[in-house]
C-alpha positions in Angstrom: -42.8 21.0 2.3 -43.0 21.6 -1.5 -39.6 21.0 -3.3 -38.0 20.4 0.1 -36.3 17.2 1.4 -35.8 16.1 5.0 -32.3 15.1 6.1 -33.5 11.4 6.1 -34.8 11.7 2.5 -31.7 13.4 1.2 -29.4 10.9 2.9 -31.4 8.1 1.3 -31.2 9.6 -2.2 -27.4 10.2 -1.9 -26.7 6.9 -0.1 -25.0 8.6 2.8 -25.9 8.8 6.5 -27.9 11.5 8.3 -24.8 11.9 10.5 -22.8 12.9 7.5 -25.3 15.7 6.7 -25.3 16.8 10.3 -21.5 17.0 10.2 -21.4 18.9 7.0 -23.8 21.4 8.5 -21.7 21.6 11.7 -18.5 22.5 9.7 -20.3 24.9 7.4 -19.8 22.9 4.3 -23.4 22.1 3.4 -26.2 23.7 5.4 -29.9 23.1 5.1 -32.0 25.8 3.5 -34.5 25.7 6.3 -34.4 24.4 9.9 -37.7 24.1 11.8 -37.4 26.3 14.9 -39.8 24.1 16.9 -38.3 20.6 16.3 -34.9 21.4 14.8 -35.6 19.3 11.7 -33.5 20.2 8.7 -34.8 20.6 5.2 -33.0 21.0 2.0 -34.1 22.6 -1.3 -34.2 20.8 -4.6 -31.6 23.3 -5.9 -29.1 22.0 -3.3 -28.9 18.5 -4.7 -26.4 19.4 -7.4 -24.3 21.2 -4.8 -24.2 18.1 -2.6 -23.3 15.9 -5.7 -20.3 18.2 -6.3 -19.2 17.8 -2.7 -19.4 14.0 -2.8 -17.7 13.8 -6.2 -14.8 16.0 -5.0 -14.5 13.9 -1.8 -14.4 10.7 -4.0 -11.7 12.3 -6.1 -9.6 12.7 -3.0 -10.1 16.3 -1.8 -10.3 16.9 1.9 -13.4 18.4 3.4 -11.5 21.6 4.2 -10.2 21.8 0.6 -13.8 21.3 -0.7 -15.1 24.0 1.7 -12.5 26.5 0.5 -13.2 25.6 -3.2 -17.0 25.8 -3.0 -17.0 29.3 -1.6 -16.6 30.8 -5.0 -15.8 28.2 -7.7 -15.7 28.8 -11.4 -14.7 26.8 -14.4 -11.3 28.4 -14.3 -10.4 27.7 -10.7 -12.1 24.2 -10.9 -9.7 23.2 -13.7 -6.7 24.5 -11.6 -7.9 22.5 -8.6 -8.6 19.3 -10.6 -5.2 19.5 -12.4 -3.5 19.8 -9.0 -5.5 16.8 -7.7 -4.5 14.8 -10.8 -0.8 15.4 -9.8 -1.6 14.1 -6.3 -3.4 11.0 -7.7 -0.5 10.2 -10.1 2.0 10.4 -7.2 -0.2 8.1 -5.1 -0.5 5.6 -8.1 3.3 5.6 -8.4 3.7 5.0 -4.7 1.1 2.3 -4.6 2.6 0.6 -7.7 6.0 0.5 -5.8 4.3 -0.9 -2.7 2.5 -3.5 -4.9 5.8 -4.6 -6.5 7.6 -4.9 -3.2 4.7 -6.7 -1.5 4.6 -9.1 -4.4 8.3 -9.6 -4.1 7.9 -10.4 -0.3 5.1 -12.9 -1.0 7.1 -14.6 -3.8 10.1 -15.0 -1.5 8.1 -16.6 1.3 6.2 -18.9 -1.2 9.5 -19.9 -2.9 11.2 -20.7 0.4 8.2 -22.8 1.6 8.0 -24.5 -1.8 11.6 -25.6 -1.7 11.6 -26.2 2.1 15.3 -27.0 1.6 18.1 -26.2 4.0 21.0 -27.3 1.8 23.5 -24.5 0.7 23.2 -23.1 -2.8 25.9 -21.5 -4.9 24.8 -18.7 -7.2 25.8 -15.4 -8.8 24.0 -12.7 -6.9 23.0 -9.4 -8.5 23.6 -6.0 -7.0 21.5 -5.1 -3.9 21.3 -2.1 -1.6 20.6 -2.0 2.2 19.8 0.8 4.5 21.7 0.0 7.7 22.3 1.0 11.3 25.0 -0.3 13.6 24.1 -2.6 16.4 25.4 -1.5 19.8 27.1 -3.8 22.3 26.3 -6.3 23.7 24.9 -7.2 20.2 21.9 -9.0 21.6 18.3 -9.2 20.2 17.3 -6.0 22.1 20.0 -4.0 20.4 19.3 -5.6 17.1 15.6 -4.6 17.4 16.6 -1.0 18.3 18.9 -0.7 15.3 16.1 -2.2 13.0 13.6 0.3 14.4 16.0 3.1 13.6 16.1 1.9 10.0 12.3 1.9 9.7 12.0 5.3 11.4 14.5 6.8 9.0 12.9 5.2 6.0 9.5 6.5 6.9 10.6 10.0 7.9 12.8 10.4 4.7 10.3 8.6 2.5 12.9 6.1 1.4 12.1 3.1 -0.9 12.1 -0.1 1.2 11.0 -3.6 0.4 9.5 -4.6 3.8 12.4 -6.9 4.5 14.8 -6.5 7.4 18.0 -8.4 8.2 21.3 -8.3 10.0 25.0 -8.8 9.2 27.4 -10.8 11.2 31.2 -9.9 10.8 33.4 -12.5 9.2 35.6 -12.5 12.4 32.6 -13.5 14.5 31.7 -16.3 12.0 35.2 -17.7 12.2 35.0 -17.6 16.0 31.6 -19.4 16.0 29.7 -16.4 17.3 26.9 -16.6 14.8 24.3 -14.4 16.4 26.6 -11.4 17.2 25.3 -9.2 14.5 27.0 -5.8 14.1 24.5 -4.3 11.7 20.8 -4.3 11.1 19.4 -3.3 7.8 16.4 -3.0 5.4 16.6 -3.8 1.7 16.2 -0.7 -0.4 17.2 1.0 -3.6 20.3 3.2 -4.3 19.7 6.7 -3.0 23.0 8.5 -3.4 22.2 11.3 -1.0 21.8 8.8 2.0 25.1 8.0 3.6 24.0 4.8 5.4 22.9 3.0 2.3 25.4 0.3 1.3 25.8 -1.6 -1.9 26.0 -5.4 -1.8 27.8 -6.0 -5.1 27.4 -8.6 -7.8 29.4 -11.7 -7.0 29.6 -15.4 -6.2 27.7 -16.3 -3.1 26.7 -19.3 -1.0 23.4 -19.1 0.8 21.3 -21.3 3.0 17.8 -21.1 4.4 17.4 -21.4 8.1 13.9 -22.6 9.2 12.7 -21.9 12.8 13.9 -20.2 15.9 16.7 -17.6 15.3 18.7 -18.8 18.3 19.2 -22.1 16.6 20.7 -20.5 13.5 24.2 -21.8 14.4 23.3 -25.2 12.9 22.7 -23.6 9.5 26.0 -21.7 9.7 27.8 -24.9 10.4 26.2 -26.5 7.4 27.1 -23.5 5.2 30.8 -23.4 6.4 31.2 -27.2 6.0 29.8 -27.0 2.5 32.3 -24.2 1.5 35.2 -26.2 2.9 34.0 -29.4 1.1 33.7 -27.5 -2.2 36.8 -25.5 -2.2 35.2 -22.2 -1.5 36.6 -19.5 0.8 34.3 -17.1 2.6 35.5 -13.6 2.0 32.7 -11.4 3.5 30.5 -10.8 6.5 27.3 -12.7 6.4 24.0 -11.1 5.4 20.9 -12.6 6.9 17.6 -11.7 5.1 14.4 -12.3 7.0 12.2 -14.1 4.5 9.4 -15.0 6.9 9.4 -13.2 10.3 7.2 -11.4 12.8 5.5 -9.5 10.0 4.0 -12.6 8.6 3.8 -15.0 11.5 3.6 -15.0 15.2 5.1 -18.5 15.5 8.9 -18.6 15.5 8.9 -22.2 14.2 7.6 -20.7 10.9 10.4 -18.1 10.6 12.7 -18.4 7.6 16.1 -16.6 7.4 18.3 -16.6 4.3 22.0 -16.5 5.2 24.3 -15.3 2.4 28.1 -14.9 2.2 30.4 -13.9 -0.6 32.9 -16.6 -1.6 35.8 -17.2 -3.9 37.3 -20.4 -5.2 40.4 -21.5 -3.5 
């Protein structure tokens, strides 16, 4: 047919599939100008090429097919500018969100790489900056099942409320439990986050003098690392004055093998 293109030809020109054209026809977004009644073959007029270009460009910009369909019913320069400005706002928000995700993912990678590079399990004294955690209490009997439930509650809240998290979870063990040698009886599960004043279960970990140690391997063997940390504090005239905060540096998110897990144990201290 003169100045007509089959679905296959048009798909080839636009580098899309015939199934895409069939779907656009089905939803009423882009219909052929002629359909052969005998064989059902679809044909498109040359004047439809620019129309299809517009659809594909809008899709690339990020409009949904339904939004494109509504827009194309009667689009003018004026309402196109309005739609494109609105989409610019959407794109800017996505860029900001992706930038935050990029920074937090880079932070996670750097933590794992640094821990593996040092591969050291000796305690370290340092001045720690201010940090924030989104937390949920762990219910009795304070075992791994209850810790997992409390952690999942944190993730669920962060996702539903669109809270900024750093893809890092952890737990806190009360100082009384540490003194009693019950090093895996965590009372709180948390995610590292930022300060959001409107959220009641975000806690500030203040600036202060801390001692930390990396534990490598199975979490149930973490007692050995606690003993090293406590002995170091005693030997160096340091008094533990806070609950412990265990940060999962390398966990199930990055490895299926528990022997590769890395946990950073941190406590606040003061000189005796």
